């Protein structure tokens, strides 16, 4: 395929994106679905921006016409017809990140840690002891910057406020939740195998201890 196609988000992939065309910055493969489910469709441009056709921008406008599948699923495998990881590495479009996140949610239901999408730099690592009655949630937020051409640096930490989490604890009854750096106990509620709570302040680094009965 010699053109840059568009994708059109839906309620499966790109659920939180505007329902309009989003350009894919790299050339994809022309694929068809035999016995797989089509999760995402493409939209075709008016013409390929090559040869005798030229357009001042990097891609021609969309016709709105449905093209080849952009993503298909068979059993526990989702296939993207575009090099989505390369596109995100080279251009970092938000919509590619969103459709990948939705795809991972389909393939990995019941994730261990759920944190807000509005905290993209926040690293959350969960450690469980052998008896599975104590959880330690390590939270780290030190944004990387590229002030130099040769390396990334960390200049300052970010203070986060009122960050909500959901942790999968199964049918265990949580006894208490404590912030280890300050010793503060925090309120929580349990619902559908998850414990939910809010950390009022994360000053660069915090450890949350979840103690079960």
mmCIF file of C-alpha atoms in Angstrom, residues 3 11 20 24 37 49 78 85-86 108 110-111 123 161 172 180 184 186 190 212:
data_model
loop_
_atom_site.group_PDB
_atom_site.id
_atom_site.type_symbol
_atom_site.label_atom_id
_atom_site.label_comp_id
_atom_site.label_asym_id
_atom_site.label_seq_id
_atom_site.Cartn_x
_atom_site.Cartn_y
_atom_site.Cartn_z
ATOM 1 C CA UNK A 3 -0.660 5.647 0.875
ATOM 2 C CA UNK A 11 -16.374 1.345 20.892
ATOM 3 C CA UNK A 20 -13.392 10.791 13.227
ATOM 4 C CA UNK A 24 -1.500 6.557 10.397
ATOM 5 C CA UNK A 37 -13.127 -10.485 13.898
ATOM 6 C CA UNK A 49 0.665 11.211 -2.440
ATOM 7 C CA UNK A 78 -4.810 -9.108 17.832
ATOM 8 C CA UNK A 85 4.991 0.593 17.623
ATOM 9 C CA UNK A 86 7.221 2.226 15.004
ATOM 10 C CA UNK A 108 -5.422 -8.961 29.558
ATOM 11 C CA UNK A 110 -8.550 -8.312 35.228
ATOM 12 C CA UNK A 111 -5.305 -6.346 35.430
ATOM 13 C CA UNK A 123 5.236 4.048 37.432
ATOM 14 C CA UNK A 161 -2.475 14.934 44.203
ATOM 15 C CA UNK A 172 -9.305 -11.527 50.413
ATOM 16 C CA UNK A 180 4.803 3.665 54.504
ATOM 17 C CA UNK A 184 -0.688 7.503 57.358
ATOM 18 C CA UNK A 186 -5.989 5.812 54.187
ATOM 19 C CA UNK A 190 -13.715 -3.251 48.224
ATOM 20 C CA UNK A 212 -5.156 -8.373 54.283
#
